[in-house]
PDB file of C-alpha atoms and ligand atoms in Angstrom:
ATOM      1  CA  MET S   1       0.000   0.000   0.000  1.00  0.00           C
ATOM      2  CA  TRP S   2       1.345   3.422  -0.931  1.00  0.00           C
ATOM      3  CA  ASP S   3       1.844   6.013   1.772  1.00  0.00           C
ATOM      4  CA  TYR S   4      -0.592   8.632   0.481  1.00  0.00           C
ATOM      5  CA  THR S   5      -1.306  11.943   2.223  1.00  0.00           C
ATOM      6  CA  ASP S   6      -4.794  12.776   3.501  1.00  0.00           C
ATOM      7  CA  LYS S   7      -5.159  15.245   0.614  1.00  0.00           C
ATOM      8  CA  VAL S   8      -4.414  12.567  -1.975  1.00  0.00           C
ATOM      9  CA  MET S   9      -6.968  10.279  -0.342  1.00  0.00           C
ATOM     10  CA  ASP S  10      -9.525  13.106  -0.201  1.00  0.00           C
ATOM     11  CA  HIS S  11      -9.159  13.938  -3.925  1.00  0.00           C
ATOM     12  CA  PHE S  12      -9.173  10.229  -4.795  1.00  0.00           C
ATOM     13  CA  SER S  13     -12.319   9.510  -2.740  1.00  0.00           C
ATOM     14  CA  ASN S  14     -14.129  12.730  -3.741  1.00  0.00           C
ATOM     15  CA  PRO S  15     -12.623  13.810  -7.059  1.00  0.00           C
ATOM     16  CA  ARG S  16     -13.567  17.365  -8.067  1.00  0.00           C
ATOM     17  CA  ASN S  17     -14.615  18.367 -11.585  1.00  0.00           C
ATOM     18  CA  VAL S  18     -14.941  14.909 -13.101  1.00  0.00           C
ATOM     19  CA  GLY S  19     -16.280  14.766 -16.661  1.00  0.00           C
ATOM     20  CA  ARG S  20     -15.784  16.460 -19.975  1.00  0.00           C
ATOM     21  CA  ILE S  21     -16.841  19.940 -21.111  1.00  0.00           C
ATOM     22  CA  GLU S  22     -18.572  19.344 -24.424  1.00  0.00           C
ATOM     23  CA  ASP S  23     -18.105  22.872 -25.869  1.00  0.00           C
ATOM     24  CA  TYR S  24     -14.526  23.106 -24.605  1.00  0.00           C
ATOM     25  CA  ASP S  25     -12.007  25.740 -25.662  1.00  0.00           C
ATOM     26  CA  GLY S  26      -9.051  23.514 -24.907  1.00  0.00           C
ATOM     27  CA  ILE S  27      -8.569  19.768 -24.712  1.00  0.00           C
ATOM     28  CA  GLY S  28      -5.484  17.790 -23.774  1.00  0.00           C
ATOM     29  CA  GLU S  29      -5.272  14.023 -24.049  1.00  0.00           C
ATOM     30  CA  VAL S  30      -2.170  12.311 -22.708  1.00  0.00           C
ATOM     31  CA  GLY S  31      -1.062   8.812 -21.731  1.00  0.00           C
ATOM     32  CA  SER S  32      -2.670   5.686 -23.103  1.00  0.00           C
ATOM     33  CA  LEU S  33      -4.640   2.820 -21.696  1.00  0.00           C
ATOM     34  CA  ALA S  34      -1.905   0.457 -22.902  1.00  0.00           C
ATOM     35  CA  CYS S  35       0.571   2.291 -20.652  1.00  0.00           C
ATOM     36  CA  GLY S  36      -1.746   2.123 -17.635  1.00  0.00           C
ATOM     37  CA  ASP S  37      -2.618   5.835 -17.288  1.00  0.00           C
ATOM     38  CA  ALA S  38      -4.646   8.143 -19.513  1.00  0.00           C
ATOM     39  CA  LEU S  39      -6.002  11.622 -18.873  1.00  0.00           C
ATOM     40  CA  THR S  40      -8.295  13.922 -20.833  1.00  0.00           C
ATOM     41  CA  LEU S  41      -8.487  17.510 -19.580  1.00  0.00           C
ATOM     42  CA  THR S  42     -10.941  20.056 -20.984  1.00  0.00           C
ATOM     43  CA  PHE S  43     -11.326  23.734 -20.108  1.00  0.00           C
ATOM     44  CA  LYS S  44     -13.636  26.601 -20.968  1.00  0.00           C
ATOM     45  CA  LEU S  45     -12.592  30.254 -20.871  1.00  0.00           C
ATOM     46  CA  ASP S  46     -14.730  33.179 -19.713  1.00  0.00           C
ATOM     47  CA  ALA S  47     -15.055  36.519 -21.504  1.00  0.00           C
ATOM     48  CA  ASP S  48     -11.876  37.807 -19.783  1.00  0.00           C
ATOM     49  CA  GLY S  49      -9.798  34.876 -20.996  1.00  0.00           C
ATOM     50  CA  ARG S  50      -9.688  33.168 -17.583  1.00  0.00           C
ATOM     51  CA  ILE S  51     -10.363  29.463 -17.081  1.00  0.00           C
ATOM     52  CA  ALA S  52     -13.987  29.437 -15.973  1.00  0.00           C
ATOM     53  CA  ASP S  53     -14.361  25.677 -15.842  1.00  0.00           C
ATOM     54  CA  ALA S  54     -12.102  22.634 -16.100  1.00  0.00           C
ATOM     55  CA  LYS S  55     -12.975  18.959 -16.063  1.00  0.00           C
ATOM     56  CA  PHE S  56     -11.047  15.718 -16.301  1.00  0.00           C
ATOM     57  CA  GLN S  57     -11.479  12.054 -17.104  1.00  0.00           C
ATOM     58  CA  THR S  58      -8.702   9.820 -15.857  1.00  0.00           C
ATOM     59  CA  PHE S  59      -7.933   6.167 -16.136  1.00  0.00           C
ATOM     60  CA  GLY S  60      -5.303   5.316 -13.570  1.00  0.00           C
ATOM     61  CA  CYS S  61      -4.396   4.853  -9.949  1.00  0.00           C
ATOM     62  CA  ALA S  62      -5.351   6.906  -6.875  1.00  0.00           C
ATOM     63  CA  SER S  63      -2.530   9.399  -7.412  1.00  0.00           C
ATOM     64  CA  ALA S  64      -3.459   9.892 -11.105  1.00  0.00           C
ATOM     65  CA  ILE S  65      -7.045  10.705 -10.109  1.00  0.00           C
ATOM     66  CA  ALA S  66      -5.945  12.950  -7.222  1.00  0.00           C
ATOM     67  CA  SER S  67      -3.396  14.795  -9.406  1.00  0.00           C
ATOM     68  CA  SER S  68      -5.995  15.449 -12.127  1.00  0.00           C
ATOM     69  CA  SER S  69      -8.611  16.537  -9.599  1.00  0.00           C
ATOM     70  CA  VAL S  70      -6.343  18.990  -7.788  1.00  0.00           C
ATOM     71  CA  LEU S  71      -5.063  20.322 -11.129  1.00  0.00           C
ATOM     72  CA  THR S  72      -8.579  21.413 -12.115  1.00  0.00           C
ATOM     73  CA  GLU S  73      -8.835  23.297  -8.804  1.00  0.00           C
ATOM     74  CA  ILE S  74      -5.443  24.947  -9.298  1.00  0.00           C
ATOM     75  CA  ILE S  75      -6.164  26.283 -12.793  1.00  0.00           C
ATOM     76  CA  LYS S  76      -9.731  27.543 -12.343  1.00  0.00           C
ATOM     77  CA  GLY S  77      -9.667  31.340 -12.441  1.00  0.00           C
ATOM     78  CA  MET S  78      -6.213  31.502 -14.048  1.00  0.00           C
ATOM     79  CA  THR S  79      -5.333  33.136 -17.348  1.00  0.00           C
ATOM     80  CA  LEU S  80      -3.608  30.832 -19.839  1.00  0.00           C
ATOM     81  CA  GLU S  81      -0.335  32.679 -19.211  1.00  0.00           C
ATOM     82  CA  GLU S  82      -0.656  31.825 -15.521  1.00  0.00           C
ATOM     83  CA  ALA S  83      -1.815  28.261 -16.173  1.00  0.00           C
ATOM     84  CA  GLU S  84       1.103  27.438 -18.451  1.00  0.00           C
ATOM     85  CA  LYS S  85       3.471  28.179 -15.563  1.00  0.00           C
ATOM     86  CA  VAL S  86       1.902  25.466 -13.356  1.00  0.00           C
ATOM     87  CA  SER S  87       4.543  22.787 -12.785  1.00  0.00           C
ATOM     88  CA  ASN S  88       4.154  19.134 -11.881  1.00  0.00           C
ATOM     89  CA  GLN S  89       5.866  19.943  -8.570  1.00  0.00           C
ATOM     90  CA  GLN S  90       3.084  22.432  -7.781  1.00  0.00           C
ATOM     91  CA  ILE S  91       0.488  19.711  -8.391  1.00  0.00           C
ATOM     92  CA  ALA S  92       2.355  17.318  -6.067  1.00  0.00           C
ATOM     93  CA  ASP S  93       2.864  20.043  -3.423  1.00  0.00           C
ATOM     94  CA  LYS S  94      -0.837  20.908  -3.443  1.00  0.00           C
ATOM     95  CA  LEU S  95      -1.519  17.269  -2.578  1.00  0.00           C
ATOM     96  CA  GLY S  96       0.931  17.432   0.314  1.00  0.00           C
ATOM     97  CA  GLY S  97       3.394  15.369  -1.757  1.00  0.00           C
ATOM     98  CA  LEU S  98       3.317  12.132  -3.739  1.00  0.00           C
ATOM     99  CA  PRO S  99       5.448   8.991  -3.322  1.00  0.00           C
ATOM    100  CA  GLU S 100       8.377   9.419  -5.736  1.00  0.00           C
ATOM    101  CA  GLN S 101       7.306   6.301  -7.683  1.00  0.00           C
ATOM    102  CA  LYS S 102       4.022   8.115  -8.394  1.00  0.00           C
ATOM    103  CA  MET S 103       5.398  11.478  -9.508  1.00  0.00           C
ATOM    104  CA  HIS S 104       4.630  10.551 -13.134  1.00  0.00           C
ATOM    105  CA  CYS S 105       0.955  11.203 -12.265  1.00  0.00           C
ATOM    106  CA  SER S 106       1.713  14.858 -11.541  1.00  0.00           C
ATOM    107  CA  VAL S 107       3.754  15.046 -14.755  1.00  0.00           C
ATOM    108  CA  MET S 108       0.808  13.592 -16.699  1.00  0.00           C
ATOM    109  CA  GLY S 109      -1.440  16.367 -15.313  1.00  0.00           C
ATOM    110  CA  GLN S 110       1.028  19.082 -16.291  1.00  0.00           C
ATOM    111  CA  GLU S 111       1.379  17.578 -19.802  1.00  0.00           C
ATOM    112  CA  ALA S 112      -2.395  17.424 -20.288  1.00  0.00           C
ATOM    113  CA  LEU S 113      -2.645  21.095 -19.307  1.00  0.00           C
ATOM    114  CA  GLU S 114       0.156  22.020 -21.708  1.00  0.00           C
ATOM    115  CA  ALA S 115      -1.558  20.031 -24.495  1.00  0.00           C
ATOM    116  CA  ALA S 116      -4.940  21.683 -23.807  1.00  0.00           C
ATOM    117  CA  ILE S 117      -3.399  25.164 -23.959  1.00  0.00           C
ATOM    118  CA  ALA S 118      -1.579  24.225 -27.198  1.00  0.00           C
ATOM    119  CA  TYR S 119      -4.893  23.010 -28.629  1.00  0.00           C
ATOM    120  CA  TYR S 120      -6.578  26.331 -27.779  1.00  0.00           C
ATOM    121  CA  ARG S 121      -3.714  28.358 -29.238  1.00  0.00           C
ATOM    122  CA  GLY S 122      -3.836  26.271 -32.405  1.00  0.00           C
ATOM    123  CA  LYS S 123      -7.546  27.165 -32.622  1.00  0.00           C
ATOM    124  CA  GLY S 124      -8.489  23.524 -32.394  1.00  0.00           C
ATOM    125  CA  LYS S 125      -6.447  22.485 -35.370  1.00  0.00           C
ATOM    126  CA  ALA S 126      -3.160  21.739 -33.707  1.00  0.00           C
ATOM    127  CA  ALA S 127      -2.900  18.118 -32.874  1.00  0.00           C
ATOM    128  CA  VAL S 128      -0.827  17.569 -29.820  1.00  0.00           C
ATOM    129  CA  HIS S 129       2.577  17.033 -31.198  1.00  0.00           C
ATOM    130  CA  LYS S 130       5.387  15.626 -29.125  1.00  0.00           C
ATOM    131  CA  HIS S 131       8.613  17.590 -29.347  1.00  0.00           C
ATOM    132  CA  GLY S 132      11.914  15.846 -29.799  1.00  0.00           C
ATOM    133  CA  LYS S 133      13.019  12.376 -30.695  1.00  0.00           C
ATOM    134  CA  VAL S 134      11.476   9.297 -29.077  1.00  0.00           C
ATOM    135  CA  VAL S 135      13.981   7.763 -26.656  1.00  0.00           C
ATOM    136  CA  CYS S 136      11.746   5.268 -24.839  1.00  0.00           C
ATOM    137  CA  THR S 137       9.685   3.371 -27.383  1.00  0.00           C
ATOM    138  CA  CYS S 138       7.931   1.311 -24.676  1.00  0.00           C
ATOM    139  CA  PHE S 139       6.237   4.459 -23.310  1.00  0.00           C
ATOM    140  CA  GLY S 140       6.667   6.884 -26.244  1.00  0.00           C
ATOM    141  CA  VAL S 141       8.769   9.377 -24.244  1.00  0.00           C
ATOM    142  CA  THR S 142      10.981  11.820 -26.164  1.00  0.00           C
ATOM    143  CA  ASP S 143      14.380  13.318 -25.315  1.00  0.00           C
ATOM    144  CA  GLU S 144      12.743  16.753 -24.883  1.00  0.00           C
ATOM    145  CA  GLU S 145      10.278  15.354 -22.331  1.00  0.00           C
ATOM    146  CA  ILE S 146      13.111  13.685 -20.411  1.00  0.00           C
ATOM    147  CA  ARG S 147      15.234  16.847 -20.440  1.00  0.00           C
ATOM    148  CA  LYS S 148      12.246  18.871 -19.195  1.00  0.00           C
ATOM    149  CA  VAL S 149      11.480  16.525 -16.323  1.00  0.00           C
ATOM    150  CA  VAL S 150      15.179  16.428 -15.286  1.00  0.00           C
ATOM    151  CA  GLN S 151      15.411  20.206 -15.437  1.00  0.00           C
ATOM    152  CA  GLU S 152      12.191  21.044 -13.611  1.00  0.00           C
ATOM    153  CA  ASN S 153      12.631  18.482 -10.842  1.00  0.00           C
ATOM    154  CA  SER S 154      16.449  18.435 -10.478  1.00  0.00           C
ATOM    155  CA  LEU S 155      16.579  14.673 -11.150  1.00  0.00           C
ATOM    156  CA  THR S 156      19.877  12.811 -11.222  1.00  0.00           C
ATOM    157  CA  THR S 157      19.195   9.078 -11.688  1.00  0.00           C
ATOM    158  CA  VAL S 158      17.564   6.861 -14.340  1.00  0.00           C
ATOM    159  CA  GLU S 159      15.314   5.408 -11.639  1.00  0.00           C
ATOM    160  CA  GLN S 160      13.962   8.879 -10.885  1.00  0.00           C
ATOM    161  CA  ILE S 161      13.241   9.448 -14.573  1.00  0.00           C
ATOM    162  CA  THR S 162      11.196   6.234 -14.603  1.00  0.00           C
ATOM    163  CA  ASN S 163       9.286   7.455 -11.547  1.00  0.00           C
ATOM    164  CA  PHE S 164       8.561  10.835 -13.121  1.00  0.00           C
ATOM    165  CA  CYS S 165       7.735   9.930 -16.737  1.00  0.00           C
ATOM    166  CA  LYS S 166       7.879   6.117 -16.984  1.00  0.00           C
ATOM    167  CA  ALA S 167      10.758   6.151 -19.505  1.00  0.00           C
ATOM    168  CA  GLY S 168      12.995   3.172 -18.786  1.00  0.00           C
ATOM    169  CA  GLY S 169      10.270   1.266 -16.960  1.00  0.00           C
ATOM    170  CA  GLY S 170       9.668  -1.337 -19.696  1.00  0.00           C
ATOM    171  CA  CYS S 171      12.344  -3.321 -21.519  1.00  0.00           C
ATOM    172  CA  GLY S 172      15.064  -0.994 -20.211  1.00  0.00           C
ATOM    173  CA  GLY S 173      16.660  -0.627 -23.646  1.00  0.00           C
ATOM    174  CA  CYS S 174      16.616   3.180 -23.395  1.00  0.00           C
ATOM    175  CA  LYS S 175      18.372   3.477 -20.030  1.00  0.00           C
ATOM    176  CA  GLY S 176      21.772   4.258 -21.543  1.00  0.00           C
ATOM    177  CA  ARG S 177      20.390   7.195 -23.535  1.00  0.00           C
ATOM    178  CA  ILE S 178      18.437   8.431 -20.492  1.00  0.00           C
ATOM    179  CA  ALA S 179      21.667   8.436 -18.441  1.00  0.00           C
ATOM    180  CA  GLU S 180      23.359  10.492 -21.188  1.00  0.00           C
ATOM    181  CA  LEU S 181      20.504  13.011 -21.198  1.00  0.00           C
ATOM    182  CA  ILE S 182      20.721  13.378 -17.400  1.00  0.00           C
ATOM    183  CA  GLU S 183      24.451  14.026 -17.649  1.00  0.00           C
ATOM    184  CA  GLU S 184      23.904  16.642 -20.345  1.00  0.00           C
ATOM    185  CA  VAL S 185      21.282  18.561 -18.335  1.00  0.00           C
ATOM    186  CA  VAL S 186      23.185  18.312 -15.019  1.00  0.00           C
ATOM    187  CA  GLY S 187      26.322  19.569 -16.791  1.00  0.00           C
ATOM    188  CA  GLU S 188      24.410  22.505 -18.299  1.00  0.00           C
ATOM    189  CA  ASN S 189      22.909  23.318 -14.878  1.00  0.00           C
ATOM    190  CA  LYS S 190      26.302  23.301 -13.158  1.00  0.00           C
ATOM    191  CA  GLN S 191      27.562  25.665 -15.818  1.00  0.00           C
ATOM    192  CA  LYS S 192      24.598  27.999 -15.263  1.00  0.00           C
ATOM    193  CA  VAL S 193      25.129  27.969 -11.488  1.00  0.00           C
ATOM    194  CA  LEU S 194      28.823  28.779 -11.878  1.00  0.00           C
ATOM    195  CA  SER S 195      28.187  31.654 -14.268  1.00  0.00           C
ATOM    196  CA  ALA S 196      25.086  33.092 -12.540  1.00  0.00           C
ATOM    197  CA  LYS S 197      25.446  36.710 -11.443  1.00  0.00           C
ATOM    198  CA  PRO S 198      23.955  37.626  -8.071  1.00  0.00           C
ATOM    199  CA  VAL S 199      21.136  40.172  -8.066  1.00  0.00           C
ATOM    200  CA  ARG S 200      20.854  41.497  -4.524  1.00  0.00           C
ATOM    201  CA  PRO S 201      18.357  44.155  -3.498  1.00  0.00           C
ATOM    202  CA  ALA S 202      19.882  46.986  -1.424  1.00  0.00           C
ATOM    203  CA  LYS S 203      17.759  46.411   1.679  1.00  0.00           C
ATOM    204  CA  LEU S 204      15.607  43.407   2.497  1.00  0.00           C
ATOM    205  CA  THR S 205      12.466  43.114   4.574  1.00  0.00           C
ATOM    206  CA  ASN S 206      12.209  39.897   6.596  1.00  0.00           C
ATOM    207  CA  ILE S 207       9.796  38.434   4.054  1.00  0.00           C
ATOM    208  CA  GLN S 208      12.073  39.334   1.155  1.00  0.00           C
ATOM    209  CA  LYS S 209      15.022  37.796   3.005  1.00  0.00           C
ATOM    210  CA  ILE S 210      13.180  34.499   3.564  1.00  0.00           C
ATOM    211  CA  GLN S 211      12.043  34.379  -0.086  1.00  0.00           C
ATOM    212  CA  LEU S 212      15.525  35.157  -1.397  1.00  0.00           C
ATOM    213  CA  VAL S 213      17.146  32.538   0.856  1.00  0.00           C
ATOM    214  CA  GLN S 214      14.647  29.912  -0.364  1.00  0.00           C
ATOM    215  CA  GLN S 215      15.153  30.961  -3.992  1.00  0.00           C
ATOM    216  CA  THR S 216      18.947  30.806  -3.649  1.00  0.00           C
ATOM    217  CA  ILE S 217      18.713  27.339  -2.112  1.00  0.00           C
ATOM    218  CA  ASN S 218      16.390  26.147  -4.895  1.00  0.00           C
ATOM    219  CA  GLU S 219      18.250  27.676  -7.816  1.00  0.00           C
ATOM    220  CA  GLN S 220      21.887  27.974  -6.764  1.00  0.00           C
ATOM    221  CA  ILE S 221      22.582  25.379  -4.079  1.00  0.00           C
ATOM    222  CA  ARG S 222      20.216  22.412  -4.494  1.00  0.00           C
ATOM    223  CA  PRO S 223      21.116  21.596  -8.146  1.00  0.00           C
ATOM    224  CA  ALA S 224      24.824  21.385  -7.238  1.00  0.00           C
ATOM    225  CA  LEU S 225      24.173  19.142  -4.204  1.00  0.00           C
ATOM    226  CA  ARG S 226      21.727  16.915  -6.092  1.00  0.00           C
ATOM    227  CA  ALA S 227      24.289  16.407  -8.834  1.00  0.00           C
ATOM    228  CA  ASP S 228      26.394  14.666  -6.155  1.00  0.00           C
ATOM    229  CA  GLY S 229      23.482  12.644  -4.726  1.00  0.00           C
ATOM    230  CA  GLY S 230      22.715  15.001  -1.839  1.00  0.00           C
ATOM    231  CA  ASP S 231      20.095  17.582  -0.961  1.00  0.00           C
ATOM    232  CA  ILE S 232      19.382  20.414   1.447  1.00  0.00           C
ATOM    233  CA  GLU S 233      16.359  21.523   3.442  1.00  0.00           C
ATOM    234  CA  LEU S 234      15.744  24.982   4.858  1.00  0.00           C
ATOM    235  CA  ILE S 235      14.696  24.502   8.491  1.00  0.00           C
ATOM    236  CA  ASP S 236      14.410  28.050   9.862  1.00  0.00           C
ATOM    237  CA  ILE S 237      15.783  31.572   9.729  1.00  0.00           C
ATOM    238  CA  GLU S 238      16.545  33.332  13.032  1.00  0.00           C
ATOM    239  CA  GLY S 239      17.612  36.910  12.352  1.00  0.00           C
ATOM    240  CA  ASP S 240      20.654  36.519  10.111  1.00  0.00           C
ATOM    241  CA  LYS S 241      21.208  32.871  11.013  1.00  0.00           C
ATOM    242  CA  VAL S 242      19.992  30.362   8.414  1.00  0.00           C
ATOM    243  CA  ILE S 243      19.424  26.871   9.785  1.00  0.00           C
ATOM    244  CA  VAL S 244      19.535  24.063   7.241  1.00  0.00           C
ATOM    245  CA  ALA S 245      19.781  20.273   7.181  1.00  0.00           C
ATOM    246  CA  LEU S 246      21.848  18.343   4.654  1.00  0.00           C
ATOM    247  CA  ARG S 247      20.158  15.275   3.210  1.00  0.00           C
ATOM    248  CA  GLY S 248      21.087  12.219   1.133  1.00  0.00           C
ATOM    249  CA  MET S 249      24.789  11.715   0.414  1.00  0.00           C
ATOM    250  CA  CYS S 250      25.623  15.169   1.799  1.00  0.00           C
ATOM    251  CA  ALA S 251      24.367  14.191   5.273  1.00  0.00           C
ATOM    252  CA  GLN S 252      26.906  11.375   5.588  1.00  0.00           C
ATOM    253  CA  CYS S 253      29.700  13.103   3.733  1.00  0.00           C
ATOM    254  CA  LYS S 254      32.975  13.743   5.567  1.00  0.00           C
ATOM    255  CA  MET S 255      33.226  17.003   3.653  1.00  0.00           C
ATOM    256  CA  ALA S 256      29.877  18.281   5.034  1.00  0.00           C
ATOM    257  CA  GLU S 257      31.616  21.047   6.964  1.00  0.00           C
ATOM    258  CA  PHE S 258      33.214  22.357   3.763  1.00  0.00           C
ATOM    259  CA  THR S 259      29.949  22.018   1.835  1.00  0.00           C
ATOM    260  CA  MET S 260      28.246  24.158   4.479  1.00  0.00           C
ATOM    261  CA  ARG S 261      30.911  26.839   4.405  1.00  0.00           C
ATOM    262  CA  ASP S 262      32.153  26.825   0.797  1.00  0.00           C
ATOM    263  CA  VAL S 263      28.878  26.119  -0.993  1.00  0.00           C
ATOM    264  CA  VAL S 264      25.851  26.858   1.201  1.00  0.00           C
ATOM    265  CA  GLU S 265      27.124  29.851   3.171  1.00  0.00           C
ATOM    266  CA  ALA S 266      29.158  31.223   0.272  1.00  0.00           C
ATOM    267  CA  LYS S 267      26.168  31.187  -2.109  1.00  0.00           C
ATOM    268  CA  LEU S 268      23.811  32.698   0.484  1.00  0.00           C
ATOM    269  CA  LYS S 269      26.267  35.498   1.184  1.00  0.00           C
ATOM    270  CA  GLU S 270      26.733  36.068  -2.534  1.00  0.00           C
ATOM    271  CA  PHE S 271      23.037  36.101  -3.490  1.00  0.00           C
ATOM    272  CA  VAL S 272      21.327  37.347  -0.307  1.00  0.00           C
ATOM    273  CA  GLY S 273      23.800  39.277   1.865  1.00  0.00           C
ATOM    274  CA  ASP S 274      27.167  39.140   3.665  1.00  0.00           C
ATOM    275  CA  MET S 275      25.475  39.307   7.071  1.00  0.00           C
ATOM    276  CA  LEU S 276      24.162  35.719   6.817  1.00  0.00           C
ATOM    277  CA  THR S 277      25.651  32.820   8.731  1.00  0.00           C
ATOM    278  CA  VAL S 278      24.629  29.206   8.278  1.00  0.00           C
ATOM    279  CA  GLU S 279      24.140  26.542  10.911  1.00  0.00           C
ATOM    280  CA  GLU S 280      23.547  22.863  10.231  1.00  0.00           C
ATOM    281  CA  MET S 281      20.779  21.126  12.121  1.00  0.00           C
ATOM    282  CA  LYS S 282      21.678  17.502  12.844  1.00  0.00           C
ATOM    283  CA  ASP S 283      18.862  14.936  13.122  1.00  0.00           C
TER     284      ASP S 283
HETATM  285  S1  LIG B 301      12.514   1.528 -24.639  1.00  0.00           S
HETATM  286 FE1  LIG B 301      12.357   2.505 -22.707  1.00  0.00          FE
HETATM  287  S2  LIG B 301      11.754   0.941 -21.380  1.00  0.00           S
HETATM  288 FE2  LIG B 301      11.760  -0.038 -23.327  1.00  0.00          FE
END
């Protein structure tokens, strides 16, 4: 039995917005019954161009139904520009998290939304076209889809890719190419982190400080730690003291002290302010 959150169980037991809008403005159909999950998402816009209604039909497990249900709640009231920024991580977060092996359900929701918006923008003519070259023939996943899922979720292993988009979960013949794609994206990310220029506001309110610390951890620190099998969690901020916990490989690493000083504290000073100090919370 999967360890689902109460929110997942609530959306699974009482799914919101089930069905299909017949005079839809946008429709996105992703997955296939042969692959075990399929989702059709339809939406209708109001006169101001906001999503007035959204409905879904899903064939799949509890997390596929919960992800689709919560997605319809997230996008109602949004403009298409706002809706196209919704990430699969946002869908999972809104459910209080998903088991990693089920993250592909949140990705399926995000892809259906993207396809529905593309349909609307193509005025109904644009068939949903996959971008890139198919890497996993068992599940019809392209290199562009794999790169996107690695990028948006900071993934580093083939197993994670399978959890997020199913690629590699069949015959396994595509695993070598998936590993190459991960290496390419991780390499590009490291390069971006190294060349990123800090943009620091002159004076920060407490709220701005917290947001900037979280943003720096997400964008500047976490990708570098994940590339080495580790991770970091922001625990608290007391004045100018940032309390964090190292996770994964970083937690057991003999070099943790250097990671804290030369990576975590250095990046926070660079992107947020020189006044910050960092303290590690041990479990
Ligand atoms: S080709 Fe990807 S699992 Fe078979």
